[in-house]
């Protein structure tokens, strides 16, 4: 039960302070559960992240719920789910009720002009460590980049790549 | 109305892959085009608010749209639960499946292909944000590069970077 609250608090804290994009949470989550709490090894975390990104739904929910389940089972599920959803839910309700014009506040606008480019860095860094962990950097550094370019510039659905990975992963790697 | 709100967001959660920004298009087509719960102007405002609020954009948007359409927190809770429920179901199933078959060759080989794919998905989220709206001048590029190096070398934490870059934003562009 102590671990439940510790876990809930960790996810809740991350949910409360991370702005910019859900993916900007990735380096913070990794730092918390791998480096600080040592609940998972780095490669364990990376594999869970790969699963979370391959499943439908909000990716950060997928990730935190899976991390919770793996570490603590039934209660971990709730720690991951509630810890991730509640901060958003509470903050948005407060804004919806009392601060509907927050996005037009000149200070908020100015702050976000600074945060946006920084949050691109917050997403790029975990992408690179994922590519490194996939051991594609030496020979096939271009594979994740090509996938990213096709999704963004050619509007290819991410589902296609996930389906291909599941279908062809076994064909390609079978020999080894 | 409440049931329809829940079902719509359940559908959005179930059929969206590849991150919050990909979800927004789906939310728009359901909430604005199909059900006409919101005008496109209201939708754009909600997205702007979701982006300046901590947390996953899809959860933020669901909570806000639930409030806007029903004027009660119950609507918010149902929309949010709806968008997250597919995740809960799928992740529990995946967890049980992988707990059982983790050591099979099928799972091991699939992971080998899935790792670079997942890295690609995260890269795509970064690439999607590399727009003129987000990179308005040389300062933004400096902020990006500075944050990138500090984070990559582990000289600064992500939370520090968010606060410092927000502060720099206010100093540079504030009123």
Coordinates of N, CA, C and O in Angstrom, one line a residue, chain B:
Chain B
X1 N -27.6 12.2 -24.1 CA -26.5 13.1 -24.3 C -25.2 12.5 -23.6 O -24.2 12.4 -24.2
X2 N -25.4 12.2 -22.3 CA -24.3 11.7 -21.5 C -23.7 10.4 -22.1 O -22.5 10.2 -22.3
X3 N -24.7 9.5 -22.5 CA -24.3 8.2 -23.0 C -23.6 8.4 -24.4 O -22.5 7.8 -24.7
X4 N -24.1 9.3 -25.2 CA -23.6 9.5 -26.5 C -22.2 10.2 -26.4 O -21.2 9.9 -27.1
X5 N -22.0 11.0 -25.4 CA -20.7 11.6 -25.1 C -19.7 10.6 -24.7 O -18.5 10.5 -25.2
X6 N -20.1 9.7 -23.8 CA -19.2 8.6 -23.4 C -18.8 7.7 -24.6 O -17.6 7.4 -24.8
X7 N -19.8 7.3 -25.4 CA -19.6 6.4 -26.5 C -18.6 7.0 -27.5 O -17.8 6.4 -28.1
X8 N -18.9 8.3 -27.8 CA -18.1 9.0 -28.8 C -16.6 9.0 -28.3 O -15.7 8.8 -29.1
X9 N -16.4 9.4 -27.1 CA -15.0 9.4 -26.6 C -14.4 8.0 -26.5 O -13.2 7.9 -26.6
X10 N -15.2 7.0 -26.2 CA -14.7 5.7 -26.2 C -14.2 5.3 -27.6 O -13.1 4.8 -27.7
X11 N -15.0 5.7 -28.6 CA -14.6 5.4 -30.0 C -13.3 6.2 -30.3 O -12.4 5.6 -30.9
X12 N -13.2 7.4 -29.9 CA -12.0 8.2 -30.2 C -10.8 7.5 -29.5 O -9.7 7.4 -30.1
X13 N -10.9 7.1 -28.3 CA -9.8 6.4 -27.6 C -9.4 5.1 -28.3 O -8.2 4.8 -28.4
X14 N -10.4 4.4 -28.8 CA -10.2 3.1 -29.4 C -9.5 3.2 -30.7 O -8.7 2.3 -31.1
X15 N -9.8 4.2 -31.5 CA -9.3 4.3 -32.9 C -8.2 5.2 -33.1 O -7.9 5.6 -34.2
X16 N -7.6 5.7 -32.0 CA -6.5 6.7 -32.2 C -5.1 6.0 -31.9 O -5.0 5.4 -30.9
X17 N -4.2 6.2 -32.8 CA -2.9 5.7 -32.6 C -1.9 6.9 -32.8 O -2.2 7.8 -33.6
X18 N -0.8 6.8 -32.1 CA 0.3 7.7 -32.4 C 0.3 9.0 -31.8 O 0.8 10.0 -32.4
X19 N -0.3 9.2 -30.6 CA -0.1 10.4 -29.9 C -1.3 11.4 -30.0 O -2.2 11.3 -30.8
X20 N -1.2 12.3 -29.0 CA -2.3 13.3 -28.9 C -2.7 14.1 -30.1 O -3.8 14.3 -30.4
X21 N -1.7 14.5 -30.8 CA -2.0 15.4 -32.0 C -2.7 14.6 -33.1 O -3.6 15.2 -33.8
X22 N -2.4 13.3 -33.2 CA -3.2 12.5 -34.2 C -4.6 12.4 -33.7 O -5.5 12.3 -34.5
X23 N -4.8 12.4 -32.4 CA -6.2 12.3 -31.9 C -7.0 13.5 -32.1 O -8.2 13.4 -32.3
X24 N -6.4 14.6 -32.2 CA -7.2 15.9 -32.3 C -8.0 15.9 -33.6 O -9.2 16.3 -33.6
X25 N -7.5 15.3 -34.7 CA -8.2 15.3 -36.0 C -9.5 14.4 -35.8 O -10.6 14.8 -36.3
X26 N -9.3 13.3 -35.1 CA -10.4 12.4 -34.8 C -11.5 13.1 -33.9 O -12.7 13.0 -34.2
X27 N -11.0 13.8 -32.9 CA -11.9 14.5 -32.0 C -12.7 15.5 -32.8 O -13.9 15.6 -32.6
X28 N -12.0 16.2 -33.6 CA -12.7 17.3 -34.4 C -13.8 16.7 -35.3 O -14.9 17.2 -35.4
X29 N -13.4 15.6 -36.0 CA -14.4 15.1 -36.9 C -15.7 14.5 -36.2 O -16.8 14.6 -36.6
X30 N -15.5 14.0 -35.0 CA -16.6 13.5 -34.2 C -17.4 14.6 -33.5 O -18.6 14.7 -33.7
X31 N -16.7 15.5 -32.8 CA -17.4 16.5 -32.0 C -17.9 17.7 -32.8 O -19.0 18.2 -32.5
X32 N -17.1 18.1 -33.8 CA -17.5 19.3 -34.5 C -18.4 18.9 -35.8 O -19.5 19.3 -36.0
X33 N -17.8 18.0 -36.6 CA -18.4 17.7 -37.9 C -19.6 16.8 -37.7 O -20.7 17.1 -38.2
X34 N -19.5 15.7 -37.0 CA -20.6 14.7 -36.9 C -21.7 15.1 -35.9 O -22.8 15.3 -36.3
X35 N -21.3 15.4 -34.7 CA -22.3 15.6 -33.6 C -22.7 17.1 -33.5 O -23.7 17.4 -32.9
X36 N -21.9 18.0 -34.0 CA -22.1 19.4 -34.0 C -22.3 19.9 -32.5 O -23.1 20.8 -32.3
X37 N -21.6 19.3 -31.6 CA -21.7 19.7 -30.2 C -21.0 21.1 -30.0 O -21.3 21.9 -29.1
X38 N -20.0 21.3 -30.9 CA -19.2 22.6 -30.7 C -19.0 23.2 -32.1 O -18.9 22.4 -33.1
X39 N -18.8 24.5 -32.2 CA -18.4 25.1 -33.5 C -16.9 24.9 -33.6 O -16.2 24.6 -32.6
X40 N -16.4 25.2 -34.8 CA -15.0 25.0 -35.1 C -14.2 26.0 -34.2 O -13.1 25.7 -33.7
X41 N -14.8 27.2 -34.0 CA -14.1 28.2 -33.2 C -14.0 27.8 -31.8 O -12.9 27.9 -31.1
X42 N -15.0 27.2 -31.2 CA -15.0 26.7 -29.8 C -14.0 25.6 -29.7 O -13.3 25.5 -28.7
X43 N -14.0 24.7 -30.7 CA -13.0 23.6 -30.7 C -11.6 24.1 -30.7 O -10.8 23.6 -29.9
X44 N -11.3 25.1 -31.6 CA -9.9 25.6 -31.6 C -9.5 26.2 -30.3 O -8.4 26.0 -29.8
X45 N -10.5 26.9 -29.6 CA -10.2 27.5 -28.3 C -9.9 26.3 -27.3 O -8.9 26.5 -26.5
X46 N -10.7 25.3 -27.3 CA -10.5 24.2 -26.4 C -9.1 23.5 -26.6 O -8.4 23.2 -25.7
X47 N -8.7 23.4 -27.9 CA -7.4 22.8 -28.2 C -6.3 23.7 -27.6 O -5.3 23.2 -27.0
X48 N -6.4 25.0 -27.8 CA -5.4 26.0 -27.3 C -5.3 25.8 -25.8 O -4.2 25.8 -25.2
X49 N -6.5 25.7 -25.1 CA -6.5 25.6 -23.6 C -5.8 24.2 -23.2 O -5.0 24.2 -22.3
X50 N -6.2 23.2 -24.0 CA -5.6 21.9 -23.6 C -4.1 21.9 -23.8 O -3.4 21.1 -23.1
X51 N -3.6 22.7 -24.7 CA -2.2 22.7 -24.9 C -1.4 23.5 -23.9 O -0.2 23.2 -23.6
X52 N -2.1 24.5 -23.3 CA -1.4 25.2 -22.2 C -1.6 24.7 -20.8 O -1.3 25.3 -19.8
X53 N -2.3 23.5 -20.7 CA -2.6 22.9 -19.4 C -1.8 21.7 -19.3 O -1.6 20.9 -20.3
X54 N -1.2 21.4 -18.1 CA -0.4 20.2 -18.0 C -1.3 18.9 -18.3 O -2.5 18.9 -18.2
X55 N -0.6 17.9 -18.7 CA -1.2 16.6 -18.9 C -1.4 16.3 -20.4 O -1.2 17.1 -21.3
X56 N -1.8 15.0 -20.7 CA -2.0 14.6 -22.0 C -3.1 15.4 -22.7 O -4.2 15.6 -22.1
X57 N -2.9 15.8 -23.9 CA -3.8 16.7 -24.6 C -5.2 16.0 -24.8 O -6.2 16.7 -24.6
X58 N -5.2 14.7 -25.1 CA -6.5 14.0 -25.3 C -7.3 14.0 -24.0 O -8.6 14.2 -24.1
X59 N -6.7 13.8 -22.9 CA -7.4 13.8 -21.6 C -8.0 15.3 -21.4 O -9.1 15.5 -21.0
X60 N -7.1 16.2 -21.5 CA -7.5 17.6 -21.4 C -8.7 18.0 -22.2 O -9.7 18.6 -21.8
X61 N -8.6 17.6 -23.5 CA -9.6 18.0 -24.5 C -10.9 17.3 -24.1 O -12.0 17.9 -24.1
X62 N -10.9 16.0 -23.7 CA -12.1 15.2 -23.3 C -12.7 15.9 -22.1 O -14.0 16.1 -22.1
X63 N -11.9 16.2 -21.1 CA -12.5 16.9 -19.9 C -13.2 18.2 -20.3 O -14.3 18.4 -19.8
X64 N -12.5 19.0 -21.1 CA -13.1 20.3 -21.4 C -14.3 20.2 -22.3 O -15.3 20.9 -22.0
X65 N -14.3 19.3 -23.3 CA -15.4 19.2 -24.2 C -16.6 18.6 -23.4 O -17.8 19.0 -23.6
X66 N -16.4 17.7 -22.4 CA -17.4 17.2 -21.6 C -18.1 18.3 -20.8 O -19.3 18.3 -20.7
X67 N -17.3 19.2 -20.3 CA -17.8 20.3 -19.5 C -18.6 21.2 -20.4 O -19.8 21.6 -20.1
X68 N -18.1 21.6 -21.6 CA -18.7 22.5 -22.5 C -20.0 22.0 -23.0 O -21.0 22.8 -23.2
X69 N -20.1 20.7 -23.2 CA -21.3 20.2 -23.9 C -22.4 19.9 -22.8 O -23.6 19.9 -23.2
X70 N -22.1 19.7 -21.6 CA -23.1 19.3 -20.6 C -23.2 20.3 -19.4 O -24.1 20.3 -18.7
X71 N -22.2 21.2 -19.3 CA -22.1 22.1 -18.2 C -22.1 21.4 -16.8 O -22.6 22.0 -15.9
X72 N -21.6 20.2 -16.8 CA -21.5 19.6 -15.5 C -20.2 18.7 -15.5 O -19.7 18.3 -16.5
X73 N -19.7 18.5 -14.2 CA -18.5 17.7 -14.1 C -18.7 16.2 -14.5 O -17.8 15.5 -14.8
X74 N -20.0 15.8 -14.4 CA -20.3 14.4 -14.8 C -20.0 14.2 -16.3 O -19.5 13.2 -16.7
X75 N -20.4 15.2 -17.1 CA -20.1 15.1 -18.5 C -18.6 15.0 -18.7 O -18.1 14.2 -19.5
X76 N -17.8 15.8 -18.0 CA -16.3 15.8 -18.1 C -15.8 14.4 -17.7 O -15.0 13.8 -18.4
X77 N -16.4 13.9 -16.6 CA -15.9 12.6 -16.1 C -16.2 11.5 -17.1 O -15.3 10.6 -17.4
X78 N -17.4 11.5 -17.7 CA -17.8 10.5 -18.6 C -16.9 10.5 -19.9 O -16.5 9.5 -20.4
X79 N -16.7 11.7 -20.4 CA -15.9 11.9 -21.6 C -14.4 11.4 -21.4 O -13.8 10.7 -22.2
X80 N -13.9 11.8 -20.2 CA -12.5 11.4 -19.8 C -12.4 9.9 -19.6 O -11.5 9.2 -20.1
X81 N -13.4 9.3 -18.9 CA -13.4 7.9 -18.7 C -13.5 7.2 -20.0 O -12.9 6.2 -20.3
X82 N -14.4 7.7 -20.9 CA -14.6 7.1 -22.2 C -13.3 7.1 -23.0 O -13.0 6.0 -23.6
X83 N -12.5 8.2 -23.0 CA -11.4 8.2 -23.9 C -10.3 7.3 -23.3 O -9.4 6.8 -24.0
X84 N -10.3 7.1 -22.0 CA -9.2 6.3 -21.3 C -9.6 4.8 -21.3 O -8.7 3.9 -21.2
X85 N -10.9 4.5 -21.3 CA -11.3 3.1 -21.1 C -10.7 2.1 -22.1 O -10.3 1.0 -21.7
X86 N -10.7 2.4 -23.4 CA -10.0 1.5 -24.4 C -8.6 1.2 -24.0 O -8.1 0.0 -24.0
X87 N -7.8 2.2 -23.5 CA -6.5 2.0 -23.0 C -6.4 1.0 -21.9 O -5.6 0.1 -21.9
X88 N -7.3 1.2 -20.9 CA -7.4 0.3 -19.8 C -7.5 -1.2 -20.2 O -6.8 -2.1 -19.8
X89 N -8.5 -1.4 -21.1 CA -8.8 -2.7 -21.5 C -7.7 -3.3 -22.3 O -7.2 -4.4 -22.0
X90 N -7.2 -2.5 -23.3 CA -6.1 -3.1 -24.2 C -4.9 -3.3 -23.4 O -4.2 -4.4 -23.6
X91 N -4.5 -2.4 -22.5 CA -3.3 -2.6 -21.8 C -3.3 -3.8 -20.8 O -2.4 -4.5 -20.7
X92 N -4.5 -4.0 -20.1 CA -4.6 -5.1 -19.3 C -4.5 -6.4 -20.1 O -3.7 -7.3 -19.7
X93 N -5.1 -6.5 -21.3 CA -5.0 -7.6 -22.1 C -3.5 -7.9 -22.6 O -3.0 -9.0 -22.5
X94 N -2.9 -6.8 -23.0 CA -1.5 -6.9 -23.4 C -0.6 -7.4 -22.3 O 0.3 -8.2 -22.5
X95 N -0.9 -6.8 -21.1 CA -0.1 -7.2 -19.9 C -0.2 -8.7 -19.6 O 0.8 -9.4 -19.4
X96 N -1.4 -9.2 -19.6 CA -1.7 -10.6 -19.4 C -1.0 -11.4 -20.5 O -0.4 -12.5 -20.2
X97 N -1.2 -11.0 -21.7 CA -0.6 -11.7 -22.8 C 0.9 -11.8 -22.7 O 1.5 -12.9 -22.8
X98 N 1.5 -10.6 -22.5 CA 3.0 -10.6 -22.4 C 3.6 -11.3 -21.2 O 4.6 -11.9 -21.2
X99 N 2.8 -11.3 -20.1 CA 3.2 -12.0 -18.9 C 3.3 -13.5 -19.1 O 4.2 -14.2 -18.6
X100 N 2.4 -13.9 -20.0 CA 2.4 -15.4 -20.3 C 3.4 -15.8 -21.4 O 4.1 -16.8 -21.3
X101 N 3.5 -14.9 -22.5 CA 4.3 -15.3 -23.6 C 5.6 -14.5 -23.8 O 6.1 -14.4 -24.9
X102 N 6.0 -13.8 -22.7 CA 7.2 -12.9 -22.8 C 8.4 -13.6 -23.4 O 9.2 -13.0 -24.1
X103 N 8.6 -14.9 -23.1 CA 9.8 -15.5 -23.6 C 9.7 -16.3 -24.9 O 10.6 -16.9 -25.3
X104 N 8.5 -16.2 -25.5 CA 8.3 -16.9 -26.8 C 9.1 -16.2 -27.8 O 9.3 -15.0 -27.7
X105 N 9.5 -16.9 -28.9 CA 10.3 -16.3 -30.0 C 9.4 -15.3 -30.7 O 9.9 -14.3 -31.2
X106 N 8.1 -15.6 -30.8 CA 7.2 -14.6 -31.5 C 7.3 -13.2 -30.9 O 7.5 -12.2 -31.5
X107 N 7.2 -13.2 -29.5 CA 7.2 -11.9 -28.8 C 8.5 -11.3 -28.9 O 8.7 -10.1 -29.2
X108 N 9.6 -12.0 -28.8 CA 11.0 -11.5 -28.8 C 11.2 -10.9 -30.2 O 11.8 -9.8 -30.3
X109 N 10.8 -11.6 -31.3 CA 11.1 -11.0 -32.6 C 10.2 -9.8 -32.9 O 10.7 -8.9 -33.5
X110 N 9.0 -9.9 -32.4 CA 8.1 -8.7 -32.6 C 8.7 -7.5 -32.0 O 8.7 -6.4 -32.5
X111 N 9.2 -7.6 -30.7 CA 9.8 -6.5 -30.0 C 11.0 -5.9 -30.8 O 11.2 -4.7 -30.9
X112 N 11.8 -6.8 -31.5 CA 12.9 -6.3 -32.2 C 12.5 -5.3 -33.3 O 13.1 -4.3 -33.6
X113 N 11.3 -5.6 -33.9 CA 10.8 -4.7 -35.0 C 10.0 -3.5 -34.4 O 10.0 -2.4 -34.9
X114 N 9.4 -3.8 -33.2 CA 8.6 -2.8 -32.6 C 9.4 -1.6 -32.0 O 9.0 -0.5 -32.0
X115 N 10.6 -1.9 -31.5 CA 11.4 -0.9 -30.9 C 11.8 0.3 -31.8 O 11.5 1.4 -31.5
X116 N 12.4 0.0 -33.0 CA 12.6 1.1 -33.9 C 11.3 1.8 -34.4 O 11.3 3.0 -34.6
X117 N 10.2 1.0 -34.5 CA 9.0 1.6 -34.9 C 8.5 2.6 -33.9 O 8.1 3.7 -34.2
X118 N 8.5 2.2 -32.6 CA 8.1 3.1 -31.6 C 9.0 4.3 -31.5 O 8.5 5.4 -31.3
X119 N 10.3 4.2 -31.7 CA 11.2 5.3 -31.7 C 10.7 6.3 -32.9 O 10.7 7.5 -32.7
X120 N 10.3 5.7 -34.0 CA 9.8 6.5 -35.1 C 8.6 7.3 -34.7 O 8.5 8.4 -35.1
X121 N 7.7 6.6 -34.0 CA 6.5 7.3 -33.6 C 6.8 8.6 -32.7 O 6.2 9.6 -32.8
X122 N 7.8 8.4 -31.8 CA 8.1 9.5 -30.9 C 8.8 10.6 -31.8 O 8.5 11.8 -31.6
X123 N 9.7 10.2 -32.7 CA 10.3 11.2 -33.6 C 9.2 12.0 -34.4 O 9.3 13.2 -34.6
X124 N 8.2 11.2 -34.8 CA 7.2 11.9 -35.6 C 6.5 13.0 -34.7 O 6.1 14.0 -35.3
X125 N 6.3 12.7 -33.4 CA 5.7 13.7 -32.6 C 6.5 15.0 -32.5 O 6.0 16.1 -32.5
X126 N 7.9 14.8 -32.4 CA 8.8 15.9 -32.4 C 8.7 16.7 -33.7 O 8.7 17.9 -33.8
X127 N 8.7 15.9 -34.8 CA 8.8 16.5 -36.2 C 7.5 17.3 -36.4 O 7.5 18.4 -37.0
X128 N 6.4 16.8 -35.9 CA 5.1 17.4 -36.1 C 5.1 18.8 -35.4 O 4.3 19.7 -35.9
X129 N 5.9 19.0 -34.4 CA 5.9 20.3 -33.7 C 7.0 21.2 -34.3 O 7.1 22.4 -33.8
X130 N 7.8 20.7 -35.2 CA 8.8 21.6 -35.8 C 8.1 22.4 -36.9 O 8.4 22.2 -38.1
X131 N 7.3 23.4 -36.5 CA 6.6 24.2 -37.4 C 7.0 25.7 -37.3 O 7.6 26.0 -36.3
X132 N 6.6 26.5 -38.2 CA 6.9 27.9 -38.1 C 6.1 28.6 -37.0 O 6.6 29.6 -36.4
X133 N 5.0 28.0 -36.6 CA 4.3 28.6 -35.4 C 5.0 28.4 -34.1 O 4.9 29.2 -33.2
X134 N 5.8 27.3 -34.0 CA 6.5 27.0 -32.8 C 7.9 27.5 -32.8 O 8.5 27.8 -31.8
X135 N 8.5 27.7 -34.0 CA 9.9 28.2 -34.2 C 9.7 29.6 -34.9 O 9.8 29.6 -36.1
X136 N 9.6 30.6 -34.1 CA 9.2 31.9 -34.7 C 10.5 32.7 -35.0 O 10.4 33.6 -35.9
X137 N 11.6 32.5 -34.3 CA 12.8 33.3 -34.6 C 14.0 32.6 -34.1 O 13.9 31.4 -33.7
X138 N 15.2 33.3 -34.2 CA 16.4 32.6 -33.8 C 16.4 32.2 -32.3 O 17.0 31.2 -31.9
X139 N 15.7 33.0 -31.5 CA 15.6 32.6 -30.1 C 15.0 31.2 -29.9 O 15.4 30.5 -29.0
X140 N 13.9 30.9 -30.6 CA 13.3 29.6 -30.4 C 14.2 28.5 -30.8 O 14.2 27.5 -30.2
X141 N 15.0 28.7 -31.9 CA 16.0 27.7 -32.3 C 17.0 27.5 -31.2 O 17.4 26.4 -30.8
X142 N 17.5 28.7 -30.6 CA 18.4 28.6 -29.5 C 17.9 27.8 -28.3 O 18.5 27.0 -27.7
X143 N 16.6 28.1 -28.0 CA 15.9 27.4 -26.9 C 15.8 25.9 -27.1 O 16.0 25.1 -26.2
X144 N 15.5 25.6 -28.4 CA 15.4 24.2 -28.8 C 16.8 23.5 -28.6 O 17.0 22.5 -27.9
X145 N 17.8 24.1 -29.2 CA 19.2 23.5 -29.2 C 19.7 23.4 -27.7 O 20.3 22.4 -27.3
X146 N 19.5 24.5 -27.0 CA 20.0 24.6 -25.6 C 19.3 23.5 -24.8 O 20.0 22.8 -24.1
X147 N 18.0 23.4 -24.9 CA 17.3 22.4 -24.1 C 17.8 21.0 -24.5 O 17.9 20.1 -23.7
X148 N 17.9 20.8 -25.8 CA 18.3 19.5 -26.3 C 19.7 19.1 -25.7 O 19.8 18.0 -25.2
X149 N 20.6 20.0 -25.8 CA 22.0 19.6 -25.3 C 21.9 19.4 -23.8 O 22.5 18.4 -23.2
X150 N 21.3 20.3 -23.0 CA 21.2 20.2 -21.6 C 20.6 18.9 -21.2 O 21.0 18.2 -20.2
X151 N 19.5 18.5 -21.9 CA 18.8 17.2 -21.5 C 19.6 16.0 -22.0 O 19.7 15.0 -21.2
X152 N 20.1 16.1 -23.1 CA 20.9 14.9 -23.7 C 22.1 14.6 -22.8 O 22.4 13.5 -22.5
X153 N 22.8 15.7 -22.3 CA 24.0 15.5 -21.5 C 23.6 15.3 -20.0 O 24.4 15.2 -19.2
X154 N 22.3 15.3 -19.8 CA 21.7 15.2 -18.4 C 22.3 16.3 -17.5 O 22.5 16.1 -16.3
X155 N 22.5 17.5 -18.0 CA 23.0 18.6 -17.2 C 21.8 19.3 -16.6 O 22.0 20.1 -15.6
X156 N 20.6 19.2 -17.1 CA 19.4 19.8 -16.5 C 18.2 18.8 -16.7 O 18.2 18.0 -17.6
X157 N 17.3 18.9 -15.8 CA 16.1 18.0 -15.8 C 15.0 18.7 -16.7 O 15.1 19.9 -17.0
X158 N 14.1 17.8 -17.1 CA 13.0 18.3 -18.0 C 12.1 19.4 -17.4 O 11.8 20.3 -18.0
X159 N 11.9 19.2 -16.1 CA 11.0 20.1 -15.4 C 11.6 21.5 -15.3 O 11.0 22.5 -15.6
X160 N 12.9 21.5 -14.9 CA 13.6 22.8 -14.9 C 13.6 23.4 -16.2 O 13.3 24.7 -16.3
X161 N 13.8 22.7 -17.3 CA 13.8 23.2 -18.7 C 12.4 23.9 -19.0 O 12.4 24.9 -19.6
X162 N 11.3 23.2 -18.6 CA 10.0 23.7 -18.9 C 9.9 25.1 -18.2 O 9.4 26.1 -18.9
X163 N 10.2 25.2 -16.9 CA 10.0 26.4 -16.2 C 11.0 27.5 -16.8 O 10.5 28.7 -17.0
X164 N 12.2 27.2 -17.0 CA 13.2 28.2 -17.4 C 12.8 28.7 -18.8 O 12.8 29.9 -19.1
X165 N 12.4 27.8 -19.7 CA 12.0 28.2 -21.1 C 10.8 29.1 -21.1 O 10.6 30.0 -21.8
X166 N 9.8 28.7 -20.2 CA 8.6 29.6 -20.0 C 9.0 31.0 -19.5 O 8.5 32.0 -20.0
X167 N 9.9 31.0 -18.6 CA 10.4 32.3 -18.0 C 11.1 33.1 -19.1 O 10.8 34.3 -19.3
X168 N 11.9 32.4 -19.9 CA 12.6 33.1 -21.0 C 11.6 33.6 -22.0 O 11.7 34.8 -22.5
X169 N 10.5 32.8 -22.3 CA 9.5 33.2 -23.2 C 8.8 34.5 -22.7 O 8.6 35.4 -23.5
X170 N 8.5 34.6 -21.4 CA 7.9 35.8 -20.9 C 8.8 37.0 -21.0 O 8.4 38.1 -21.4
X171 N 10.1 36.8 -20.7 CA 11.1 37.9 -20.8 C 11.2 38.4 -22.3 O 11.3 39.6 -22.6
X172 N 11.2 37.4 -23.2 CA 11.5 37.8 -24.6 C 10.2 38.4 -25.3 O 10.3 39.3 -26.0
X173 N 9.1 37.7 -25.0 CA 7.9 38.0 -25.8 C 6.8 38.6 -25.0 O 5.7 39.0 -25.5
X174 N 7.0 38.8 -23.7 CA 5.9 39.2 -22.8 C 5.5 40.7 -23.0 O 6.3 41.4 -23.7
X175 N 4.4 41.1 -22.4 CA 4.0 42.5 -22.6 C 4.9 43.5 -21.8 O 5.6 43.1 -20.9

